[in-house]
mmCIF file of C-alpha atoms in Angstrom:
data_model
loop_
_atom_site.group_PDB
_atom_site.id
_atom_site.type_symbol
_atom_site.label_atom_id
_atom_site.label_comp_id
_atom_site.label_asym_id
_atom_site.label_seq_id
_atom_site.Cartn_x
_atom_site.Cartn_y
_atom_site.Cartn_z
ATOM 1 C CA MET A 2 53.023 115.566 156.788
ATOM 2 C CA ALA A 3 49.519 115.578 155.301
ATOM 3 C CA LYS A 4 48.307 112.985 152.832
ATOM 4 C CA LEU A 5 46.487 114.283 149.734
ATOM 5 C CA VAL A 6 43.508 112.052 148.874
ATOM 6 C CA PHE A 7 41.153 112.175 145.899
ATOM 7 C CA SER A 8 37.870 110.411 146.551
ATOM 8 C CA THR A 9 34.404 110.718 145.120
ATOM 9 C CA ASN A 10 31.247 108.843 144.238
ATOM 10 C CA GLN A 11 31.123 107.423 140.745
ATOM 11 C CA SER A 12 29.040 105.197 138.522
ATOM 12 C CA LEU A 13 30.076 101.672 137.550
ATOM 13 C CA ASP A 14 31.157 103.037 134.186
ATOM 14 C CA GLY A 15 33.446 105.576 135.856
ATOM 15 C CA TYR A 16 31.524 108.861 135.743
ATOM 16 C CA VAL A 17 31.117 111.483 138.439
ATOM 17 C CA ASP A 18 27.659 113.078 138.486
ATOM 18 C CA HIS A 19 26.113 114.185 141.776
ATOM 19 C CA GLN A 20 22.722 114.627 140.080
ATOM 20 C CA LYS A 21 22.467 111.076 138.662
ATOM 21 C CA PHE A 22 22.834 109.255 141.981
ATOM 22 C CA ALA A 23 22.934 110.241 145.618
ATOM 23 C CA PRO A 24 24.451 108.529 148.647
ATOM 24 C CA GLY A 25 22.098 106.423 150.746
ATOM 25 C CA PRO A 26 21.893 106.890 154.536
ATOM 26 C CA ALA A 27 24.899 104.680 155.389
ATOM 27 C CA LEU A 28 27.143 106.325 152.797
ATOM 28 C CA PHE A 29 26.012 109.810 153.790
ATOM 29 C CA ARG A 30 26.928 108.971 157.413
ATOM 30 C CA HIS A 31 30.310 107.753 156.116
ATOM 31 C CA TRP A 32 30.874 111.111 154.329
ATOM 32 C CA ILE A 33 29.913 113.061 157.459
ATOM 33 C CA GLU A 34 32.534 111.186 159.484
ATOM 34 C CA HIS A 35 35.082 111.524 156.681
ATOM 35 C CA VAL A 36 34.639 115.300 156.435
ATOM 36 C CA ARG A 37 34.843 115.643 160.232
ATOM 37 C CA GLU A 38 38.252 113.976 160.242
ATOM 38 C CA LEU A 39 39.787 115.997 157.397
ATOM 39 C CA THR A 40 42.480 118.579 157.955
ATOM 40 C CA GLY A 41 40.936 120.458 155.022
ATOM 41 C CA SER A 42 40.012 120.232 151.345
ATOM 42 C CA VAL A 43 41.390 121.512 148.056
ATOM 43 C CA TYR A 44 38.671 122.283 145.522
ATOM 44 C CA GLY A 45 38.592 123.049 141.843
ATOM 45 C CA ARG A 46 36.272 125.908 140.901
ATOM 46 C CA ARG A 47 33.348 123.836 139.611
ATOM 47 C CA MET A 48 33.287 121.446 142.558
ATOM 48 C CA TYR A 49 33.622 124.326 145.006
ATOM 49 C CA GLU A 50 30.656 126.090 143.413
ATOM 50 C CA ILE A 51 28.589 122.898 143.833
ATOM 51 C CA MET A 52 29.692 122.490 147.456
ATOM 52 C CA ARG A 53 28.865 126.114 148.334
ATOM 53 C CA TYR A 54 25.338 124.757 148.746
ATOM 54 C CA TRP A 55 26.436 123.752 152.265
ATOM 55 C CA ASP A 56 27.400 127.322 153.233
ATOM 56 C CA GLU A 57 23.823 128.324 154.043
ATOM 57 C CA ASP A 58 21.221 126.476 156.093
ATOM 58 C CA HIS A 59 18.088 125.220 154.353
ATOM 59 C CA PRO A 60 14.892 124.699 156.392
ATOM 60 C CA GLU A 61 14.106 121.383 154.652
ATOM 61 C CA TRP A 62 17.395 119.769 155.714
ATOM 62 C CA SER A 63 17.436 116.637 157.827
ATOM 63 C CA ALA A 64 19.522 116.394 160.994
ATOM 64 C CA GLU A 65 22.196 114.530 158.987
ATOM 65 C CA GLU A 66 22.351 117.257 156.351
ATOM 66 C CA ARG A 67 22.785 119.898 159.063
ATOM 67 C CA GLU A 68 25.531 117.747 160.608
ATOM 68 C CA PHE A 69 27.342 117.465 157.260
ATOM 69 C CA ALA A 70 27.056 121.213 156.660
ATOM 70 C CA ALA A 71 28.537 121.972 160.094
ATOM 71 C CA ALA A 72 31.490 119.634 159.464
ATOM 72 C CA TRP A 73 32.041 121.081 155.968
ATOM 73 C CA ARG A 74 31.932 124.672 157.205
ATOM 74 C CA ARG A 75 34.444 123.967 159.990
ATOM 75 C CA GLN A 76 37.212 122.673 157.753
ATOM 76 C CA PRO A 77 39.642 124.953 155.913
ATOM 77 C CA LYS A 78 39.220 125.003 152.148
ATOM 78 C CA TRP A 79 41.726 125.972 149.461
ATOM 79 C CA ILE A 80 40.125 126.849 146.128
ATOM 80 C CA VAL A 81 42.187 126.534 142.946
ATOM 81 C CA SER A 82 40.826 128.974 140.366
ATOM 82 C CA ARG A 83 41.992 131.676 138.030
ATOM 83 C CA SER A 84 38.456 132.888 137.320
ATOM 84 C CA LEU A 85 37.010 133.328 140.824
ATOM 85 C CA LYS A 86 37.633 136.705 142.411
ATOM 86 C CA SER A 87 36.554 135.739 145.928
ATOM 87 C CA VAL A 88 35.616 132.673 147.969
ATOM 88 C CA GLY A 89 33.339 132.045 150.924
ATOM 89 C CA PRO A 90 33.936 131.558 154.628
ATOM 90 C CA ASN A 91 36.914 129.511 155.812
ATOM 91 C CA ALA A 92 38.285 129.364 152.251
ATOM 92 C CA THR A 93 41.487 130.606 150.626
ATOM 93 C CA LEU A 94 41.812 131.299 146.906
ATOM 94 C CA ILE A 95 44.850 129.802 145.119
ATOM 95 C CA GLU A 96 45.320 131.513 141.761
ATOM 96 C CA ASP A 97 48.902 130.592 140.889
ATOM 97 C CA ARG A 98 51.906 128.606 142.165
ATOM 98 C CA ILE A 99 49.467 125.724 142.699
ATOM 99 C CA ALA A 100 52.115 123.008 143.025
ATOM 100 C CA ALA A 101 54.180 125.051 145.493
ATOM 101 C CA VAL A 102 51.137 125.916 147.614
ATOM 102 C CA ILE A 103 49.938 122.293 147.755
ATOM 103 C CA ARG A 104 53.433 121.026 148.589
ATOM 104 C CA GLU A 105 53.650 123.601 151.389
ATOM 105 C CA LEU A 106 50.241 122.553 152.787
ATOM 106 C CA LYS A 107 51.248 118.885 152.719
ATOM 107 C CA ALA A 108 54.558 119.646 154.459
ATOM 108 C CA ARG A 109 53.072 121.957 157.086
ATOM 109 C CA LEU A 110 49.822 120.220 158.045
ATOM 110 C CA PRO A 111 49.131 116.848 159.659
ATOM 111 C CA GLY A 112 46.353 114.455 158.689
ATOM 112 C CA GLU A 113 44.465 114.202 155.458
ATOM 113 C CA ILE A 114 43.607 116.808 152.848
ATOM 114 C CA ALA A 115 40.865 115.922 150.384
ATOM 115 C CA VAL A 116 41.051 116.833 146.697
ATOM 116 C CA ALA A 117 37.650 117.597 145.204
ATOM 117 C CA GLY A 118 37.057 117.708 141.476
ATOM 118 C CA PRO A 119 38.345 115.364 138.767
ATOM 119 C CA ASN A 120 40.070 118.059 136.689
ATOM 120 C CA LEU A 121 41.973 119.417 139.685
ATOM 121 C CA ALA A 122 42.798 115.860 140.765
ATOM 122 C CA GLN A 123 44.233 115.148 137.316
ATOM 123 C CA SER A 124 46.433 118.252 137.505
ATOM 124 C CA LEU A 125 47.657 117.280 140.966
ATOM 125 C CA THR A 126 48.178 113.676 139.799
ATOM 126 C CA ASP A 127 50.304 114.936 136.908
ATOM 127 C CA LEU A 128 52.405 116.818 139.476
ATOM 128 C CA GLY A 129 52.820 113.668 141.601
ATOM 129 C CA LEU A 130 50.999 115.204 144.563
ATOM 130 C CA VAL A 131 48.047 112.812 145.095
ATOM 131 C CA ASP A 132 48.913 110.160 147.666
ATOM 132 C CA GLU A 133 45.732 108.076 147.566
ATOM 133 C CA TYR A 134 42.628 107.510 145.428
ATOM 134 C CA ARG A 135 39.317 106.311 146.870
ATOM 135 C CA LEU A 136 36.745 105.236 144.318
ATOM 136 C CA TYR A 137 33.189 104.819 145.633
ATOM 137 C CA PHE A 138 31.339 102.726 143.027
ATOM 138 C CA HIS A 139 27.539 103.018 142.948
ATOM 139 C CA PRO A 140 25.438 100.361 141.183
ATOM 140 C CA VAL A 141 24.355 102.686 138.357
ATOM 141 C CA VAL A 142 25.507 103.200 134.779
ATOM 142 C CA VAL A 143 25.435 106.822 133.615
ATOM 143 C CA GLY A 144 26.779 106.396 130.087
ATOM 144 C CA ARG A 145 28.505 109.762 129.759
ATOM 145 C CA GLY A 146 29.710 112.768 131.681
ATOM 146 C CA THR A 147 32.777 113.704 133.659
ATOM 147 C CA PRO A 148 35.057 110.727 134.340
ATOM 148 C CA PHE A 149 36.679 110.123 137.734
ATOM 149 C CA PHE A 150 40.067 110.209 136.017
ATOM 150 C CA ALA A 151 40.093 113.234 133.725
ATOM 151 C CA GLY A 152 43.211 112.031 131.912
ATOM 152 C CA PRO A 153 45.571 109.069 131.762
ATOM 153 C CA ARG A 154 45.488 106.981 134.914
ATOM 154 C CA PRO A 155 48.709 106.673 136.863
ATOM 155 C CA PRO A 156 49.880 103.146 137.698
ATOM 156 C CA LEU A 157 48.003 102.246 140.874
ATOM 157 C CA ARG A 158 48.143 99.549 143.540
ATOM 158 C CA LEU A 159 45.000 98.399 145.374
ATOM 159 C CA VAL A 160 45.439 98.650 149.162
ATOM 160 C CA ALA A 161 41.875 98.213 150.455
ATOM 161 C CA ASN A 162 38.302 97.432 149.502
ATOM 162 C CA ASP A 163 35.260 98.003 151.652
ATOM 163 C CA LEU A 164 31.497 97.722 151.362
ATOM 164 C CA VAL A 165 29.850 100.976 152.470
ATOM 165 C CA GLY A 166 26.165 100.565 153.198
ATOM 166 C CA GLU A 167 24.319 97.966 151.170
ATOM 167 C CA ASP A 168 25.551 98.616 147.669
ATOM 168 C CA VAL A 169 28.590 100.918 147.423
ATOM 169 C CA ILE A 170 32.084 99.488 147.050
ATOM 170 C CA LYS A 171 35.025 101.669 148.118
ATOM 171 C CA LEU A 172 38.332 100.805 146.460
ATOM 172 C CA THR A 173 41.452 102.468 147.834
ATOM 173 C CA TYR A 174 44.535 102.797 145.638
ATOM 174 C CA VAL A 175 47.970 104.353 146.034
ATOM 175 C CA PRO A 176 50.421 105.230 143.258
ATOM 176 C CA ALA A 177 52.383 102.108 142.289
#
């Protein structure tokens, strides 16, 4: 049975904003390895549209960026959206019966399925489907934006903490 995990980079004040801070080399290497090991990912529309950047090669990319793109392209993706009409390669659109589809994926697949996007994660949290939360705190304060938790936080229990690179703390929680 697959484990559904919501993890993302965030500021010290709890906001998710990929344009305000970027992962350093050690954290980017960590994300490459993480994506390689995933069974697949479930994306909300907005996060999927951001991640589509990795669908096409860019000549200015470093070797690490090409490596991440290859890992991202290989994994299956399930996109939760009522507004999209189509999705890219290796992706399946989920327009309705979201809870049933996610439960079926968790029951049928082994390993770990990532949840990408705070709004989708909140919906899946409300349904009791998220098994683990990984918060990657960067030493920046953004002040406003999209919070990691888009709604009330569920009761959580800390199960691990790790330093990733020189300045990012990863906290791992499970529902209490």
